[in-house]
Amino acid sequence: MDATPAASPTADTVEDQECLDALGRADEASRESALEAARALSREQQQAQYEEAVHQLNDMLAKAEQFNATCEKLASGSSFLCKDTPAGFTGGVLRDYQQQGVEWLSTKHFLGESGIIADEMGLGKTVQIIAYVSWMRAAPVSDGPVLIVVPLSTLRNWVNEFRKFAPDIPVVEYHGTPEERASLRRRHIPGRPRWAATVPKARRRSSAGSAGSAAARRRGVATMEREDRCAMPVFITTYSLAMNDSAVLGKAVVPWGLLVVDESHRLKNSASRLTEELEGYCWREALSGTQKVILTGTPLQNDLLELWSLCHFVMPLIFADKHAFASVYGFLQLDTVEGRDDVVLRQERDHIVSTLHRLLSRYMLRRTKADVDLELPPKVEVVVYCGMTDVQARIAEGLAQGRLAEEVADMGWHLTPGDSAIAKLVRGAGAKGASALERGLGEAGPVAVSNLHMHLRKVANHPFLFAEPHPPPEDEERDEAASRARAAAARARAPARRGVVLATEAELAELADASSEEEEEEEEEDAQSDEDEDEDGDDGNDSCVLDSMLRRLKADGHKVLIFSQFARTLEILSDYLELRRPEFGAYEHLDGSTPREERQASMDRFNERADRFAFLLSTRAGGMGINLTGADTVIIYDSDWNPHADSQAEDRAHRIGQTRPVVVYRLVTAGSVEEALVHRANSKRALERLGPPD
């Protein structure tokens, strides 16, 4: 069959097609207009729903406040509340606000509620808990034993404080090897858990150590006679052991009546393993259950969802939905929003803060040092800006340009050995291209920028975190001890703006003389060092800030805490203090690797002995929950991204028991990334204003 040729388009068909195209465009425009109208209508509906939700929330809050007032009025007349110092609290006298805190906790207990003690650092949250536990053990409505979960660095301090203030309360320091912990459980946990009595023995053997066995334990709650519950000692353990031993220490084994979590900002992530495991210790049946009390000096650090996580842990039925919480309060961060007027932002925040206060005041008790008649000596913070040396500037430039190895070699230095991060920087990427650092900051992604920022912080901290000078040849005429002293002094010659190392040859000679017995050689070294000091005096002024500060502080009779985030920095500082030992005397050192037994002994030596001038501490390991009132000066060698971590560190000295004014020196490298970090940290401090009022 022959194909019929297609008809050629005529003028009429072309016109018809143009009309169809025009109608199609009009129809498309109409659809877009309808879609925009639908979107606008949806936004109006969403706004209406939002306003209705806020109205309902305010109505619920008003009714809740009325109900709470009635309950508290009834509770105030109850003989069960702790209105006086508990009988078992014999080691001291509670301050008025501490007594109010214990009464507040007893009110929560009476109402079957949990709560947050968010007093500022240094106001004695530990003492309030000890007094509350003393009351609980004598109260006729006590629901069971007490478990306290604390950081490792404060474990021994908690035990000592119990023995000091409530010596009649038995306390178990739940720590040690698996065998030692098993022995503690056998000795101090009476009876057998209900799950063990109800699960057949064969089934227990077959499922031992499995996830199903742990789940079976968590489903039930152990039964225990009141006599046994009251006889059980207070268990104090660490975060890690609370997680690892939850299957053999949780609610299926012990019906815990009170769970206390110290430094509870570790719970700021509601999905963390710690939060999940601690829930395995809590139970609720009818009017009984585990009362949860969490302690923190900084309930708000980064955003409101972290606060929600704390509230959700203590009252999960009230704070059930974090998305609804975020939606109602309308924002997650307190950073300035571009394009928004500050007055408008302030008004919005004031409204949110007011609503938060109404909601939180029920479950959170917060007092600051300014709120109570504490009569603490003042605390003053001084920011010390230090210039960046040429060495630091060259290393920073080499980092930014991807020329770290070349720059270090040009200076006659060598890269710090054993640092995998530095090795990666030097190796760069393989055949697929240069690393982000070698491509330059402009092309780097978010992760690379973050890594570069950390490396630049290290450079501002100390150049030895990246590179070190080649040591001079050993002097064969000196004995081994003198050679080690010389090598250490040579390492200290590298300029560093904070004076961790000594910048002038005069100072180096002074230290070297301590290990030398030849007076003529000492005099020659002093003369030579004086000449070098004249030539390099400006560089010395930039690089001996810390050394000058410490020498003056030592001469004036002060004792100093020095905080850093970096273990390597603490090692360098330790080398420096060893060199200065003839002048400064002994010092203490505490970081994450310090054994548990040594931590408390080190703190006791520093507080009690006059010959301990300085204490080197990790900001995170040594900045929480410990008492170092023997010091009256705090030096923040490098600032933390989270300003509350630094505040925690500062208040190791500025707390109850301090009798002298406390001065905090914060060292900042001018013109470095540290300036931006400190500015960012100051903006985060605005979160502190969101705490509930008294």
PDB file of C-alpha atoms in Angstrom, residues 186-429:
ATOM      1  CA  ARG A 186      26.855  -9.172  95.197  1.00  0.00           C
ATOM      2  CA  ARG A 187      27.679  -7.460  98.481  1.00  0.00           C
ATOM      3  CA  HIS A 188      25.379  -4.460  98.274  1.00  0.00           C
ATOM      4  CA  ILE A 189      22.324  -5.429  96.184  1.00  0.00           C
ATOM      5  CA  PRO A 190      20.043  -7.619  98.314  1.00  0.00           C
ATOM      6  CA  GLY A 191      17.739 -10.326  96.971  1.00  0.00           C
ATOM      7  CA  ARG A 192      17.306 -11.483  93.364  1.00  0.00           C
ATOM      8  CA  PRO A 193      15.752  -9.427  90.570  1.00  0.00           C
ATOM      9  CA  ARG A 194      12.258 -10.376  89.489  1.00  0.00           C
ATOM     10  CA  TRP A 195      13.290 -11.093  85.894  1.00  0.00           C
ATOM     11  CA  ALA A 196      15.715 -13.773  87.121  1.00  0.00           C
ATOM     12  CA  ALA A 197      12.954 -15.480  89.120  1.00  0.00           C
ATOM     13  CA  THR A 198      10.451 -15.530  86.266  1.00  0.00           C
ATOM     14  CA  VAL A 199      12.677 -16.480  83.313  1.00  0.00           C
ATOM     15  CA  PRO A 200      13.386 -20.238  83.114  1.00  0.00           C
ATOM     16  CA  LYS A 201      16.969 -21.170  83.943  1.00  0.00           C
ATOM     17  CA  ALA A 202      17.539 -22.896  80.588  1.00  0.00           C
ATOM     18  CA  ARG A 203      16.317 -19.827  78.755  1.00  0.00           C
ATOM     19  CA  ARG A 204      18.602 -17.603  80.800  1.00  0.00           C
ATOM     20  CA  ARG A 205      21.572 -19.782  79.909  1.00  0.00           C
ATOM     21  CA  SER A 206      20.736 -19.764  76.214  1.00  0.00           C
ATOM     22  CA  SER A 207      20.231 -16.025  76.041  1.00  0.00           C
ATOM     23  CA  ALA A 208      23.017 -14.908  78.347  1.00  0.00           C
ATOM     24  CA  GLY A 209      24.871 -11.936  76.950  1.00  0.00           C
ATOM     25  CA  SER A 210      22.482 -11.465  74.040  1.00  0.00           C
ATOM     26  CA  ALA A 211      20.515  -8.370  73.145  1.00  0.00           C
ATOM     27  CA  GLY A 212      17.337 -10.294  73.898  1.00  0.00           C
ATOM     28  CA  SER A 213      18.544 -10.975  77.432  1.00  0.00           C
ATOM     29  CA  ALA A 214      19.233  -7.274  78.031  1.00  0.00           C
ATOM     30  CA  ALA A 215      15.826  -6.393  76.610  1.00  0.00           C
ATOM     31  CA  ALA A 216      14.144  -8.918  78.919  1.00  0.00           C
ATOM     32  CA  ARG A 217      15.794  -7.297  81.883  1.00  0.00           C
ATOM     33  CA  ARG A 218      14.632  -3.867  80.859  1.00  0.00           C
ATOM     34  CA  ARG A 219      11.003  -4.856  80.386  1.00  0.00           C
ATOM     35  CA  GLY A 220      10.517  -5.704  84.057  1.00  0.00           C
ATOM     36  CA  VAL A 221      11.145  -3.856  87.283  1.00  0.00           C
ATOM     37  CA  ALA A 222      12.805  -5.640  90.167  1.00  0.00           C
ATOM     38  CA  THR A 223      10.846  -6.059  93.378  1.00  0.00           C
ATOM     39  CA  MET A 224      12.551  -5.311  96.667  1.00  0.00           C
ATOM     40  CA  GLU A 225      11.309  -5.082 100.235  1.00  0.00           C
ATOM     41  CA  ARG A 226      11.283  -1.609 101.753  1.00  0.00           C
ATOM     42  CA  GLU A 227      13.773  -2.706 104.406  1.00  0.00           C
ATOM     43  CA  ASP A 228      16.189  -3.773 101.691  1.00  0.00           C
ATOM     44  CA  ARG A 229      15.603  -0.605  99.683  1.00  0.00           C
ATOM     45  CA  CYS A 230      16.375   1.602 102.675  1.00  0.00           C
ATOM     46  CA  ALA A 231      19.389  -0.501 103.656  1.00  0.00           C
ATOM     47  CA  MET A 232      21.038  -0.254 100.250  1.00  0.00           C
ATOM     48  CA  PRO A 233      23.955   2.173 100.125  1.00  0.00           C
ATOM     49  CA  VAL A 234      24.047   5.100  97.752  1.00  0.00           C
ATOM     50  CA  PHE A 235      25.666   3.993  94.495  1.00  0.00           C
ATOM     51  CA  ILE A 236      27.921   6.560  92.791  1.00  0.00           C
ATOM     52  CA  THR A 237      29.301   5.704  89.361  1.00  0.00           C
ATOM     53  CA  THR A 238      30.461   7.253  86.093  1.00  0.00           C
ATOM     54  CA  TYR A 239      28.740   7.871  82.762  1.00  0.00           C
ATOM     55  CA  SER A 240      30.608   5.082  81.002  1.00  0.00           C
ATOM     56  CA  LEU A 241      29.887   2.458  83.651  1.00  0.00           C
ATOM     57  CA  ALA A 242      26.234   3.483  83.827  1.00  0.00           C
ATOM     58  CA  MET A 243      26.052   2.721  80.103  1.00  0.00           C
ATOM     59  CA  ASN A 244      28.132  -0.449  80.128  1.00  0.00           C
ATOM     60  CA  ASP A 245      26.472  -2.009  83.200  1.00  0.00           C
ATOM     61  CA  SER A 246      22.874  -1.010  82.536  1.00  0.00           C
ATOM     62  CA  ALA A 247      21.899  -4.660  82.007  1.00  0.00           C
ATOM     63  CA  VAL A 248      23.156  -5.692  85.465  1.00  0.00           C
ATOM     64  CA  LEU A 249      22.400  -2.465  87.333  1.00  0.00           C
ATOM     65  CA  GLY A 250      19.218  -1.151  85.698  1.00  0.00           C
ATOM     66  CA  LYS A 251      15.624  -1.179  86.879  1.00  0.00           C
ATOM     67  CA  ALA A 252      15.327  -4.923  86.243  1.00  0.00           C
ATOM     68  CA  VAL A 253      17.882  -5.464  89.019  1.00  0.00           C
ATOM     69  CA  VAL A 254      17.314  -2.494  91.344  1.00  0.00           C
ATOM     70  CA  PRO A 255      14.099  -0.437  91.587  1.00  0.00           C
ATOM     71  CA  TRP A 256      15.927   2.870  91.815  1.00  0.00           C
ATOM     72  CA  GLY A 257      13.963   5.519  93.683  1.00  0.00           C
ATOM     73  CA  LEU A 258      16.243   8.441  92.809  1.00  0.00           C
ATOM     74  CA  LEU A 259      18.529   8.927  89.814  1.00  0.00           C
ATOM     75  CA  VAL A 260      20.856  11.941  89.968  1.00  0.00           C
ATOM     76  CA  VAL A 261      22.886  12.948  86.905  1.00  0.00           C
ATOM     77  CA  ASP A 262      25.659  15.468  87.552  1.00  0.00           C
ATOM     78  CA  GLU A 263      26.925  17.780  84.781  1.00  0.00           C
ATOM     79  CA  SER A 264      23.832  16.798  82.826  1.00  0.00           C
ATOM     80  CA  HIS A 265      24.670  18.778  79.699  1.00  0.00           C
ATOM     81  CA  ARG A 266      25.917  15.364  78.554  1.00  0.00           C
ATOM     82  CA  LEU A 267      22.200  14.644  78.005  1.00  0.00           C
ATOM     83  CA  LYS A 268      21.720  17.506  75.550  1.00  0.00           C
ATOM     84  CA  ASN A 269      21.351  14.998  72.705  1.00  0.00           C
ATOM     85  CA  SER A 270      18.109  13.134  73.343  1.00  0.00           C
ATOM     86  CA  ALA A 271      19.153  10.399  70.901  1.00  0.00           C
ATOM     87  CA  SER A 272      22.526   9.706  72.529  1.00  0.00           C
ATOM     88  CA  ARG A 273      23.402   6.324  73.951  1.00  0.00           C
ATOM     89  CA  LEU A 274      23.887   7.824  77.426  1.00  0.00           C
ATOM     90  CA  THR A 275      20.340   9.200  77.457  1.00  0.00           C
ATOM     91  CA  GLU A 276      18.921   5.907  76.205  1.00  0.00           C
ATOM     92  CA  GLU A 277      20.818   3.798  78.725  1.00  0.00           C
ATOM     93  CA  LEU A 278      19.914   6.029  81.674  1.00  0.00           C
ATOM     94  CA  GLU A 279      16.257   5.638  80.757  1.00  0.00           C
ATOM     95  CA  GLY A 280      16.813   1.935  81.458  1.00  0.00           C
ATOM     96  CA  TYR A 281      17.272   2.794  85.138  1.00  0.00           C
ATOM     97  CA  CYS A 282      13.935   4.586  85.475  1.00  0.00           C
ATOM     98  CA  TRP A 283      10.485   3.127  86.061  1.00  0.00           C
ATOM     99  CA  ARG A 284       6.995   4.390  86.764  1.00  0.00           C
ATOM    100  CA  GLU A 285       4.087   2.392  88.157  1.00  0.00           C
ATOM    101  CA  ALA A 286       0.939   4.069  89.492  1.00  0.00           C
ATOM    102  CA  LEU A 287       2.067   6.703  92.002  1.00  0.00           C
ATOM    103  CA  SER A 288       5.565   5.271  92.466  1.00  0.00           C
ATOM    104  CA  GLY A 289       8.642   5.403  90.331  1.00  0.00           C
ATOM    105  CA  THR A 290      12.098   6.824  89.816  1.00  0.00           C
ATOM    106  CA  GLN A 291      12.528  10.496  90.534  1.00  0.00           C
ATOM    107  CA  LYS A 292      15.090  11.982  88.152  1.00  0.00           C
ATOM    108  CA  VAL A 293      17.137  14.988  89.270  1.00  0.00           C
ATOM    109  CA  ILE A 294      19.721  16.416  86.918  1.00  0.00           C
ATOM    110  CA  LEU A 295      22.357  18.970  87.873  1.00  0.00           C
ATOM    111  CA  THR A 296      23.826  21.556  85.539  1.00  0.00           C
ATOM    112  CA  GLY A 297      25.248  25.021  85.854  1.00  0.00           C
ATOM    113  CA  THR A 298      24.527  25.800  82.198  1.00  0.00           C
ATOM    114  CA  PRO A 299      21.075  24.523  81.168  1.00  0.00           C
ATOM    115  CA  LEU A 300      21.255  26.518  77.923  1.00  0.00           C
ATOM    116  CA  GLN A 301      24.376  26.360  75.811  1.00  0.00           C
ATOM    117  CA  ASN A 302      23.815  26.273  72.057  1.00  0.00           C
ATOM    118  CA  ASP A 303      20.116  26.102  71.234  1.00  0.00           C
ATOM    119  CA  LEU A 304      16.673  25.479  72.661  1.00  0.00           C
ATOM    120  CA  LEU A 305      16.538  21.875  71.504  1.00  0.00           C
ATOM    121  CA  GLU A 306      19.343  21.075  73.937  1.00  0.00           C
ATOM    122  CA  LEU A 307      17.177  22.528  76.693  1.00  0.00           C
ATOM    123  CA  TRP A 308      14.250  20.458  75.419  1.00  0.00           C
ATOM    124  CA  SER A 309      16.408  17.319  75.674  1.00  0.00           C
ATOM    125  CA  LEU A 310      17.077  17.978  79.358  1.00  0.00           C
ATOM    126  CA  CYS A 311      13.401  18.668  80.036  1.00  0.00           C
ATOM    127  CA  HIS A 312      12.347  15.603  78.036  1.00  0.00           C
ATOM    128  CA  PHE A 313      14.615  13.417  80.147  1.00  0.00           C
ATOM    129  CA  VAL A 314      13.114  14.564  83.453  1.00  0.00           C
ATOM    130  CA  MET A 315       9.478  14.935  82.301  1.00  0.00           C
ATOM    131  CA  PRO A 316       8.993  12.968  79.059  1.00  0.00           C
ATOM    132  CA  LEU A 317       5.188  13.210  79.110  1.00  0.00           C
ATOM    133  CA  ILE A 318       5.219  17.001  79.378  1.00  0.00           C
ATOM    134  CA  PHE A 319       8.042  17.576  76.895  1.00  0.00           C
ATOM    135  CA  ALA A 320       7.084  14.851  74.457  1.00  0.00           C
ATOM    136  CA  ASP A 321       7.575  16.363  70.986  1.00  0.00           C
ATOM    137  CA  LYS A 322      10.686  18.376  70.212  1.00  0.00           C
ATOM    138  CA  HIS A 323       9.335  19.436  66.805  1.00  0.00           C
ATOM    139  CA  ALA A 324       6.244  20.929  68.413  1.00  0.00           C
ATOM    140  CA  PHE A 325       8.483  22.593  70.985  1.00  0.00           C
ATOM    141  CA  ALA A 326      10.612  24.146  68.237  1.00  0.00           C
ATOM    142  CA  SER A 327       7.554  25.144  66.202  1.00  0.00           C
ATOM    143  CA  VAL A 328       5.802  26.919  69.059  1.00  0.00           C
ATOM    144  CA  TYR A 329       8.842  28.891  70.104  1.00  0.00           C
ATOM    145  CA  GLY A 330       9.687  29.762  66.533  1.00  0.00           C
ATOM    146  CA  PHE A 331      13.482  29.669  66.546  1.00  0.00           C
ATOM    147  CA  LEU A 332      16.363  27.376  67.356  1.00  0.00           C
ATOM    148  CA  GLN A 333      19.400  29.655  67.383  1.00  0.00           C
ATOM    149  CA  LEU A 334      20.027  33.006  69.016  1.00  0.00           C
ATOM    150  CA  ASP A 335      22.380  34.255  66.343  1.00  0.00           C
ATOM    151  CA  THR A 336      21.493  37.552  64.740  1.00  0.00           C
ATOM    152  CA  VAL A 337      19.263  37.073  61.701  1.00  0.00           C
ATOM    153  CA  GLU A 338      20.395  39.071  58.700  1.00  0.00           C
ATOM    154  CA  GLY A 339      17.887  41.584  57.448  1.00  0.00           C
ATOM    155  CA  ARG A 340      15.951  41.681  60.713  1.00  0.00           C
ATOM    156  CA  ASP A 341      15.792  44.705  62.940  1.00  0.00           C
ATOM    157  CA  ASP A 342      17.402  44.174  66.347  1.00  0.00           C
ATOM    158  CA  VAL A 343      14.389  45.715  68.091  1.00  0.00           C
ATOM    159  CA  VAL A 344      12.035  43.231  66.410  1.00  0.00           C
ATOM    160  CA  LEU A 345      14.313  40.337  67.268  1.00  0.00           C
ATOM    161  CA  ARG A 346      14.519  41.507  70.866  1.00  0.00           C
ATOM    162  CA  GLN A 347      10.742  41.732  71.135  1.00  0.00           C
ATOM    163  CA  GLU A 348      10.327  38.244  69.692  1.00  0.00           C
ATOM    164  CA  ARG A 349      12.926  36.840  72.038  1.00  0.00           C
ATOM    165  CA  ASP A 350      11.398  38.572  75.055  1.00  0.00           C
ATOM    166  CA  HIS A 351       8.040  36.987  74.229  1.00  0.00           C
ATOM    167  CA  ILE A 352       9.629  33.557  73.843  1.00  0.00           C
ATOM    168  CA  VAL A 353      11.618  33.973  77.044  1.00  0.00           C
ATOM    169  CA  SER A 354       8.469  34.960  78.944  1.00  0.00           C
ATOM    170  CA  THR A 355       6.651  31.849  77.745  1.00  0.00           C
ATOM    171  CA  LEU A 356       9.669  29.667  78.492  1.00  0.00           C
ATOM    172  CA  HIS A 357       9.873  31.040  82.012  1.00  0.00           C
ATOM    173  CA  ARG A 358       6.274  30.072  82.682  1.00  0.00           C
ATOM    174  CA  LEU A 359       6.871  26.594  81.345  1.00  0.00           C
ATOM    175  CA  LEU A 360      10.261  25.935  82.926  1.00  0.00           C
ATOM    176  CA  SER A 361       9.740  27.436  86.366  1.00  0.00           C
ATOM    177  CA  ARG A 362       7.719  24.365  87.272  1.00  0.00           C
ATOM    178  CA  TYR A 363      10.552  21.932  86.594  1.00  0.00           C
ATOM    179  CA  MET A 364      13.763  23.945  86.856  1.00  0.00           C
ATOM    180  CA  LEU A 365      15.289  25.747  89.821  1.00  0.00           C
ATOM    181  CA  ARG A 366      18.055  28.190  88.949  1.00  0.00           C
ATOM    182  CA  ARG A 367      19.869  30.670  91.173  1.00  0.00           C
ATOM    183  CA  THR A 368      22.946  32.703  90.277  1.00  0.00           C
ATOM    184  CA  LYS A 369      25.629  34.045  92.568  1.00  0.00           C
ATOM    185  CA  ALA A 370      24.069  37.480  92.207  1.00  0.00           C
ATOM    186  CA  ASP A 371      20.703  36.133  93.402  1.00  0.00           C
ATOM    187  CA  VAL A 372      21.911  34.769  96.733  1.00  0.00           C
ATOM    188  CA  ASP A 373      23.698  36.387  99.643  1.00  0.00           C
ATOM    189  CA  LEU A 374      26.817  34.321  99.106  1.00  0.00           C
ATOM    190  CA  GLU A 375      29.400  36.962 100.012  1.00  0.00           C
ATOM    191  CA  LEU A 376      31.849  35.517  97.518  1.00  0.00           C
ATOM    192  CA  PRO A 377      34.847  37.665  96.635  1.00  0.00           C
ATOM    193  CA  PRO A 378      34.585  39.243  93.177  1.00  0.00           C
ATOM    194  CA  LYS A 379      35.650  37.581  89.937  1.00  0.00           C
ATOM    195  CA  VAL A 380      37.206  39.713  87.194  1.00  0.00           C
ATOM    196  CA  GLU A 381      38.001  38.603  83.644  1.00  0.00           C
ATOM    197  CA  VAL A 382      40.835  40.210  81.693  1.00  0.00           C
ATOM    198  CA  VAL A 383      41.391  39.511  77.995  1.00  0.00           C
ATOM    199  CA  VAL A 384      45.101  39.563  77.179  1.00  0.00           C
ATOM    200  CA  TYR A 385      45.796  40.113  73.480  1.00  0.00           C
ATOM    201  CA  CYS A 386      49.124  38.705  72.346  1.00  0.00           C
ATOM    202  CA  GLY A 387      50.842  39.442  69.078  1.00  0.00           C
ATOM    203  CA  MET A 388      51.477  36.676  66.570  1.00  0.00           C
ATOM    204  CA  THR A 389      55.157  35.957  66.018  1.00  0.00           C
ATOM    205  CA  ASP A 390      56.796  35.651  62.610  1.00  0.00           C
ATOM    206  CA  VAL A 391      57.039  31.876  63.058  1.00  0.00           C
ATOM    207  CA  GLN A 392      53.319  31.548  63.714  1.00  0.00           C
ATOM    208  CA  ALA A 393      52.491  33.833  60.797  1.00  0.00           C
ATOM    209  CA  ARG A 394      54.657  31.787  58.422  1.00  0.00           C
ATOM    210  CA  ILE A 395      53.131  28.477  59.531  1.00  0.00           C
ATOM    211  CA  ALA A 396      49.616  29.915  59.221  1.00  0.00           C
ATOM    212  CA  GLU A 397      50.380  31.172  55.714  1.00  0.00           C
ATOM    213  CA  GLY A 398      51.861  27.814  54.770  1.00  0.00           C
ATOM    214  CA  LEU A 399      48.707  26.090  55.973  1.00  0.00           C
ATOM    215  CA  ALA A 400      46.376  28.362  54.041  1.00  0.00           C
ATOM    216  CA  GLN A 401      48.417  28.017  50.839  1.00  0.00           C
ATOM    217  CA  GLY A 402      49.102  24.281  51.134  1.00  0.00           C
ATOM    218  CA  ARG A 403      52.863  24.852  51.575  1.00  0.00           C
ATOM    219  CA  LEU A 404      53.267  23.709  55.164  1.00  0.00           C
ATOM    220  CA  ALA A 405      56.204  21.340  54.592  1.00  0.00           C
ATOM    221  CA  GLU A 406      58.093  23.848  52.429  1.00  0.00           C
ATOM    222  CA  GLU A 407      57.543  26.696  54.880  1.00  0.00           C
ATOM    223  CA  VAL A 408      58.718  24.615  57.820  1.00  0.00           C
ATOM    224  CA  ALA A 409      61.809  23.489  55.920  1.00  0.00           C
ATOM    225  CA  ASP A 410      62.630  27.080  54.962  1.00  0.00           C
ATOM    226  CA  MET A 411      62.635  27.985  58.670  1.00  0.00           C
ATOM    227  CA  GLY A 412      65.064  25.173  59.428  1.00  0.00           C
ATOM    228  CA  TRP A 413      62.459  23.332  61.490  1.00  0.00           C
ATOM    229  CA  HIS A 414      60.992  19.847  61.249  1.00  0.00           C
ATOM    230  CA  LEU A 415      57.358  18.778  61.483  1.00  0.00           C
ATOM    231  CA  THR A 416      56.185  17.514  64.851  1.00  0.00           C
ATOM    232  CA  PRO A 417      56.620  13.712  64.684  1.00  0.00           C
ATOM    233  CA  GLY A 418      53.783  11.308  65.327  1.00  0.00           C
ATOM    234  CA  ASP A 419      50.946  13.665  64.381  1.00  0.00           C
ATOM    235  CA  SER A 420      48.713  11.936  61.819  1.00  0.00           C
ATOM    236  CA  ALA A 421      46.770  15.114  61.078  1.00  0.00           C
ATOM    237  CA  ILE A 422      49.959  16.932  60.092  1.00  0.00           C
ATOM    238  CA  ALA A 423      51.046  13.964  57.994  1.00  0.00           C
ATOM    239  CA  LYS A 424      47.791  14.140  56.053  1.00  0.00           C
ATOM    240  CA  LEU A 425      48.283  17.841  55.463  1.00  0.00           C
ATOM    241  CA  VAL A 426      51.747  17.249  54.054  1.00  0.00           C
ATOM    242  CA  ARG A 427      50.829  14.232  51.909  1.00  0.00           C
ATOM    243  CA  GLY A 428      47.810  15.942  50.383  1.00  0.00           C
ATOM    244  CA  ALA A 429      45.471  14.031  48.083  1.00  0.00           C
TER     245      ALA A 429
END
